[in-house]
Amino acid sequence: KMDNNTSSINLFIGIYLIQQIIVKGVYVMTVNDVYAGSKSDRLGGTIKSSYDAELLALREAYHHATKMESVLISFGYLNVKIIIKADNMSVIHTIRRNTKNGKAMNRVYVNCIAELKREYLEGNFEIEHISGLDQRYLQIKNQENQQEKADLLDLSTLPNQLKA
């Protein structure tokens, strides 16, 4: 149970293909289990796998969460916890392990992994596995504290009162 000085930011991360050539990263953010925002962006760079795409999407979402963390701290929350929920176990294991990645990779991904590992090892966020289906169809609370259903891969399905 959280006290008045504690807040929790949850990020649900996903990726999807458009016409088999464009890769988009998507996230939905909740603060204390209430919808706080979402974003879907085309991922740049040379993406050769879902692993690469998920890494980039995770880093982008984490950067947005740190901005929200700053806002919550300015509102007086003393303890803000960032929890990332992703379905790609390879990405989760890469971030959790305190070892170098053995794969030959583009510098963009090497830097991305290094940044996320450093932030994770410093305790700046937690990362949890969530099954693809549980992740895709989210149950999130609206501002009236009522449960709403949202499809992570189709942000237009968010109820109007939840849209950012």
Coordinates of C-alpha atoms in Angstrom, one line a residue:
K1 CA 0.0 0.0 0.0
M2 CA 1.3 3.4 -0.9
D3 CA 1.3 6.4 1.4
N4 CA 0.6 10.0 0.3
N5 CA 4.3 10.6 -0.4
T6 CA 4.7 7.6 -2.7
S7 CA 3.7 7.4 -6.4
S8 CA 3.9 4.6 -9.0
I9 CA 4.4 5.1 -12.7
N10 CA 3.6 2.0 -14.8
L11 CA 4.7 1.7 -18.5
F12 CA 3.2 -0.9 -20.8
I13 CA 5.5 -1.2 -23.8
G14 CA 4.7 -2.7 -27.2
I15 CA 5.7 -2.6 -30.9
Y16 CA 3.9 -3.3 -34.1
L17 CA 4.4 -3.4 -37.9
I18 CA 2.6 -1.3 -40.5
Q19 CA 2.6 -2.8 -43.9
Q20 CA 5.5 -5.1 -43.0
I21 CA 8.0 -2.2 -43.3
I22 CA 7.3 0.5 -40.7
V23 CA 8.0 -0.4 -37.0
K24 CA 6.2 1.6 -34.4
G25 CA 6.9 1.7 -30.7
V26 CA 3.9 2.3 -28.4
Y27 CA 3.5 2.8 -24.6
V28 CA 0.7 3.5 -22.2
M29 CA 1.6 5.2 -18.9
T30 CA -0.4 5.1 -15.7
V31 CA 0.3 7.0 -12.5
N32 CA -1.1 5.2 -9.4
D33 CA -3.0 3.0 -11.8
V34 CA -4.8 5.9 -13.5
Y35 CA -4.2 6.6 -17.2
A36 CA -1.6 9.4 -17.6
G37 CA -0.7 9.3 -21.3
S38 CA 0.2 7.2 -24.3
K39 CA 2.3 7.6 -27.4
S40 CA 3.0 5.8 -30.6
D41 CA 6.0 6.7 -32.7
R42 CA 7.8 5.3 -35.7
L43 CA 11.1 3.9 -34.6
G44 CA 14.1 5.1 -36.5
G45 CA 17.4 3.3 -37.3
T46 CA 17.9 0.0 -38.8
I47 CA 15.6 -2.4 -37.0
K48 CA 16.3 -6.0 -37.8
S49 CA 14.3 -7.7 -35.1
S50 CA 11.6 -7.3 -32.5
Y51 CA 14.4 -7.3 -29.9
D52 CA 15.9 -4.2 -31.4
A53 CA 12.5 -2.5 -31.7
E54 CA 11.5 -3.3 -28.2
L55 CA 14.8 -1.9 -26.8
L56 CA 14.3 1.4 -28.6
A57 CA 10.6 1.6 -27.6
L58 CA 11.5 0.8 -24.0
R59 CA 14.2 3.5 -23.9
E60 CA 11.8 6.1 -25.4
A61 CA 9.1 5.3 -22.9
Y62 CA 11.5 5.3 -20.0
H63 CA 12.6 8.9 -21.0
H64 CA 9.0 10.0 -20.9
A65 CA 8.5 8.3 -17.5
T66 CA 11.5 10.2 -16.0
K67 CA 9.8 13.5 -17.1
M68 CA 6.6 12.4 -15.3
E69 CA 8.7 11.4 -12.3
S70 CA 10.1 15.0 -12.2
V71 CA 6.6 16.4 -12.3
L72 CA 5.4 14.1 -9.4
I73 CA 8.5 15.1 -7.3
S74 CA 7.7 18.8 -7.9
F75 CA 4.1 18.0 -6.6
G76 CA 5.6 16.7 -3.4
Y77 CA 5.9 13.0 -3.9
L78 CA 9.1 11.9 -2.1
N79 CA 9.2 8.3 -3.5
V80 CA 8.4 7.7 -7.2
K81 CA 8.7 4.2 -8.5
I82 CA 8.9 3.5 -12.2
I83 CA 7.8 0.0 -13.3
I84 CA 8.2 -1.1 -16.9
K85 CA 6.0 -4.0 -18.2
A86 CA 7.3 -5.6 -21.3
D87 CA 6.6 -9.0 -23.1
N88 CA 10.1 -9.5 -24.7
M89 CA 12.0 -11.8 -22.2
S90 CA 15.2 -11.4 -24.2
V91 CA 15.1 -7.6 -23.6
I92 CA 14.2 -8.0 -20.0
H93 CA 17.1 -10.5 -19.4
T94 CA 19.5 -8.2 -21.2
I95 CA 18.7 -5.3 -18.9
R96 CA 18.7 -7.3 -15.7
R97 CA 22.0 -9.0 -16.3
N98 CA 25.1 -7.2 -15.2
T99 CA 27.2 -8.5 -18.1
K100 CA 28.2 -7.3 -21.5
N101 CA 26.0 -8.3 -24.5
G102 CA 27.9 -10.8 -26.6
K103 CA 26.0 -10.0 -29.8
A104 CA 27.7 -7.8 -32.5
M105 CA 25.3 -4.8 -32.6
N106 CA 24.9 -1.4 -34.1
R107 CA 26.2 1.3 -31.8
V108 CA 22.7 2.7 -31.3
Y109 CA 21.6 -0.6 -29.6
V110 CA 24.9 -0.9 -27.6
N111 CA 24.3 2.6 -26.2
C112 CA 20.6 1.9 -25.6
I113 CA 21.5 -1.3 -23.6
A114 CA 24.2 0.5 -21.7
E115 CA 21.9 3.3 -20.7
L116 CA 19.0 1.1 -19.7
K117 CA 21.3 -1.3 -17.7
R118 CA 22.9 1.6 -15.9
E119 CA 19.5 3.1 -14.9
Y120 CA 18.2 -0.4 -13.9
L121 CA 21.3 -1.2 -11.8
E122 CA 21.1 2.2 -10.1
G123 CA 17.5 1.3 -9.0
N124 CA 15.8 3.9 -11.1
F125 CA 13.2 1.5 -12.5
E126 CA 12.0 -2.0 -12.2
I127 CA 11.1 -4.2 -15.2
E128 CA 8.5 -7.0 -15.2
H129 CA 7.4 -9.5 -17.7
I130 CA 3.8 -9.4 -18.8
S131 CA 2.3 -11.8 -21.3
G132 CA 1.6 -10.3 -24.8
L133 CA -2.2 -10.7 -24.4
D134 CA -2.3 -9.2 -20.9
Q135 CA -0.1 -6.4 -22.1
R136 CA -2.1 -5.7 -25.3
Y137 CA -5.6 -5.4 -23.7
L138 CA -5.1 -3.2 -20.7
Q139 CA -7.5 -2.5 -17.9
I140 CA -6.8 1.0 -16.7
K141 CA -8.7 3.4 -14.5
N142 CA -10.1 6.7 -15.8
Q143 CA -10.2 9.9 -13.8
E144 CA -13.4 8.8 -12.2
N145 CA -11.6 5.6 -10.9
Q146 CA -13.7 3.4 -13.3
Q147 CA -12.0 0.5 -15.2
E148 CA -11.7 1.1 -18.9
K149 CA -10.3 -1.3 -21.5
A150 CA -7.7 -0.2 -24.0
D151 CA -5.8 -1.9 -26.8
L152 CA -2.2 -1.1 -26.6
L153 CA -1.6 -1.6 -30.3
D154 CA -4.5 0.6 -31.3
L155 CA -4.5 3.8 -29.2
S156 CA -7.6 5.0 -31.0
T157 CA -9.5 2.4 -28.9
L158 CA -8.9 4.4 -25.7
P159 CA -12.1 5.8 -24.4
N160 CA -12.4 9.6 -25.2
Q161 CA -12.0 10.6 -21.6
L162 CA -8.6 8.8 -21.5
K163 CA -7.1 10.1 -24.7
A164 CA -4.1 12.3 -24.2

